[in-house]
Short mmCIF file of C-alpha atoms and ligand atoms in Angstrom, two decimals:
data_model
loop_
_atom_site.label_atom_id
_atom_site.label_comp_id
_atom_site.label_asym_id
_atom_site.label_seq_id
_atom_site.Cartn_x
_atom_site.Cartn_y
_atom_site.Cartn_z
CA MET A 1 0.02 0.02 0.02
CA GLN A 2 0.96 3.59 -0.36
CA ILE A 3 -0.11 6.55 1.76
CA MET A 4 -0.36 9.38 -0.64
CA ALA A 5 0.94 12.88 -0.14
CA LYS A 6 -1.90 15.32 -0.31
CA PRO A 7 -1.54 17.70 -3.37
CA ALA A 8 -2.03 21.29 -2.88
CA THR A 9 -5.72 22.56 -3.04
CA GLN A 10 -6.34 24.17 -6.46
CA LYS A 11 -8.64 27.15 -7.09
CA ALA A 12 -10.94 26.19 -9.91
CA GLY A 13 -10.18 28.13 -13.06
CA SER A 14 -12.37 30.97 -14.29
CA ASP A 15 -12.38 29.47 -17.65
CA ILE A 16 -14.65 26.67 -16.60
CA PHE A 17 -16.13 27.87 -13.28
CA SER A 18 -18.30 30.86 -12.28
CA GLY A 19 -17.50 32.16 -8.75
CA ASP A 20 -15.13 30.60 -6.18
CA ALA A 21 -14.50 26.90 -5.97
CA TRP A 22 -11.51 24.81 -4.78
CA ILE A 23 -10.51 21.39 -5.86
CA ASP A 24 -8.69 18.67 -3.89
CA VAL A 25 -7.51 15.76 -6.07
CA ILE A 26 -8.10 12.62 -3.96
CA ALA A 27 -7.25 9.80 -6.53
CA ARG A 28 -5.68 9.79 -10.00
CA GLY A 29 -5.45 6.11 -11.04
CA GLU A 30 -2.38 4.77 -12.68
CA GLU A 31 -2.81 2.58 -15.67
CA PRO A 32 -4.68 0.21 -15.94
CA SER A 33 -6.94 2.19 -13.53
CA ARG A 34 -8.30 5.34 -14.92
CA VAL A 35 -10.39 6.50 -11.95
CA ARG A 36 -10.40 10.18 -10.92
CA VAL A 37 -11.75 11.36 -7.62
CA SER A 38 -11.91 14.87 -6.45
CA VAL A 39 -13.45 16.93 -3.60
CA VAL A 40 -14.87 20.15 -4.94
CA ARG A 41 -15.95 22.93 -2.45
CA PHE A 42 -18.22 25.66 -4.01
CA ALA A 43 -18.80 28.98 -2.36
CA PRO A 44 -22.30 30.29 -2.58
CA GLY A 45 -23.39 30.93 -6.13
CA ALA A 46 -20.29 29.09 -7.62
CA ARG A 47 -20.84 26.60 -10.39
CA ASN A 48 -19.06 24.99 -13.25
CA ALA A 49 -19.58 25.57 -16.89
CA TRP A 50 -21.84 23.35 -19.12
CA HIS A 51 -19.87 20.19 -19.62
CA ALA A 52 -19.94 16.41 -20.49
CA HIS A 53 -17.66 13.56 -19.36
CA ALA A 54 -16.58 11.03 -21.79
CA VAL A 55 -17.26 8.00 -19.40
CA GLY A 56 -19.82 9.82 -17.20
CA GLN A 57 -19.40 10.94 -13.61
CA THR A 58 -20.96 10.42 -10.15
CA VAL A 59 -21.33 13.22 -7.87
CA HIS A 60 -21.90 12.68 -4.12
CA VAL A 61 -22.77 15.76 -1.88
CA THR A 62 -20.99 15.68 1.37
CA GLN A 63 -22.06 19.04 2.73
CA GLY A 64 -24.36 21.83 2.23
CA ILE A 65 -27.01 22.58 -0.58
CA GLY A 66 -26.37 22.75 -4.32
CA ARG A 67 -27.90 22.71 -7.82
CA ILE A 68 -27.40 20.33 -10.79
CA GLN A 69 -28.99 20.51 -14.39
CA ALA A 70 -28.73 18.30 -17.22
CA ARG A 71 -29.32 19.86 -20.75
CA GLY A 72 -32.93 20.24 -21.37
CA GLY A 73 -34.00 19.30 -17.71
CA GLU A 74 -34.91 21.35 -14.86
CA VAL A 75 -32.54 22.66 -12.18
CA ILE A 76 -32.55 20.22 -9.23
CA GLU A 77 -31.71 20.97 -5.62
CA ILE A 78 -29.06 18.56 -4.19
CA ARG A 79 -28.21 18.16 -0.40
CA ALA A 80 -25.75 16.26 1.63
CA GLY A 81 -26.09 12.62 1.14
CA ASP A 82 -27.39 12.81 -2.41
CA THR A 83 -25.69 10.91 -5.22
CA VAL A 84 -26.19 11.92 -8.90
CA HIS A 85 -24.99 10.05 -11.96
CA THR A 86 -24.53 11.60 -15.22
CA PRO A 87 -24.12 9.11 -18.21
CA PRO A 88 -21.30 9.54 -20.83
CA GLY A 89 -21.83 12.50 -22.99
CA GLU A 90 -24.69 14.09 -21.06
CA TRP A 91 -24.19 17.85 -20.89
CA HIS A 92 -24.74 19.29 -17.33
CA TRP A 93 -23.41 21.59 -14.75
CA HIS A 94 -23.31 21.47 -10.89
CA GLY A 95 -22.61 23.86 -8.18
CA ALA A 96 -23.60 25.56 -4.92
CA ALA A 97 -26.99 26.94 -4.14
CA PRO A 98 -26.99 30.94 -4.24
CA ASP A 99 -26.98 31.16 -0.54
CA HIS A 100 -25.23 27.97 0.66
CA PHE A 101 -21.85 26.37 0.41
CA MET A 102 -21.73 22.95 -1.13
CA THR A 103 -19.13 20.28 -1.18
CA HIS A 104 -19.21 17.21 -3.37
CA LEU A 105 -17.05 14.31 -4.29
CA ALA A 106 -16.68 13.95 -8.03
CA ILE A 107 -15.92 10.38 -9.31
CA TRP A 108 -15.20 9.62 -13.00
CA GLU A 109 -12.87 7.78 -15.21
CA ALA A 110 -10.63 8.92 -18.01
CA PRO A 111 -11.50 7.44 -21.38
CA ALA A 112 -8.92 4.96 -22.96
CA GLU A 113 -8.29 7.60 -25.45
CA GLY A 114 -9.32 11.41 -25.97
CA PRO A 115 -10.17 14.07 -23.32
CA GLU A 116 -11.93 13.33 -20.08
CA SER A 117 -14.38 16.08 -20.47
CA GLU A 118 -15.74 18.61 -22.92
CA TRP A 119 -16.48 22.14 -21.74
CA GLY A 120 -18.97 24.58 -23.20
CA ASP A 121 -20.44 27.90 -22.12
CA HIS A 122 -20.58 29.32 -18.61
CA VAL A 123 -23.99 29.00 -16.97
CA ALA A 124 -25.84 32.20 -17.23
CA ASP A 125 -27.48 33.71 -14.10
CA VAL A 126 -30.88 33.18 -15.86
CA GLU A 127 -30.19 29.49 -16.08
CA TYR A 128 -28.56 29.18 -12.68
CA LEU A 129 -31.35 31.21 -10.91
CA ALA A 130 -34.21 29.13 -12.59
CA PRO A 131 -36.75 27.76 -9.89
CA THR A 132 -35.46 24.37 -8.51
CA SER A 133 -37.75 21.33 -9.08
CA GLU A 134 -39.23 19.57 -6.27
CA ARG A 135 -38.43 15.85 -6.21
CA SER A 136 -39.09 12.79 -4.13
CA ARG A 137 -36.36 11.50 -1.80
MN1 MN B 201 -19.83 17.01 -14.11
#
């Protein structure tokens, strides 16, 4: 086994995030593993831009209240304990609620070839602030 040195926390780049978010890389598998795990801490109002993951992604909320939306779907409120899977190639974004911090684990895999994720436009306020849908828990 190997106890891993903790990499420095990275500020999420304004090219693909709006607002303030910080990323801690937890796992970056060496071949044959292609697993990727990060903890992402979003300040209130922060979110990532529209994007899609080549091999899909699982998001698990560990603290706070956030929002997530798939292209063409409603904005959904997510809370600590919630787990959301986005399938390969599905465009979506995720972030904090406007007035709450949110921390999630992001778990994905790199594809055998090509980029891990594709990035698009920032999420406009009018999209981000849309009413969140109620859902059963
Ligand atoms: Mn994602």
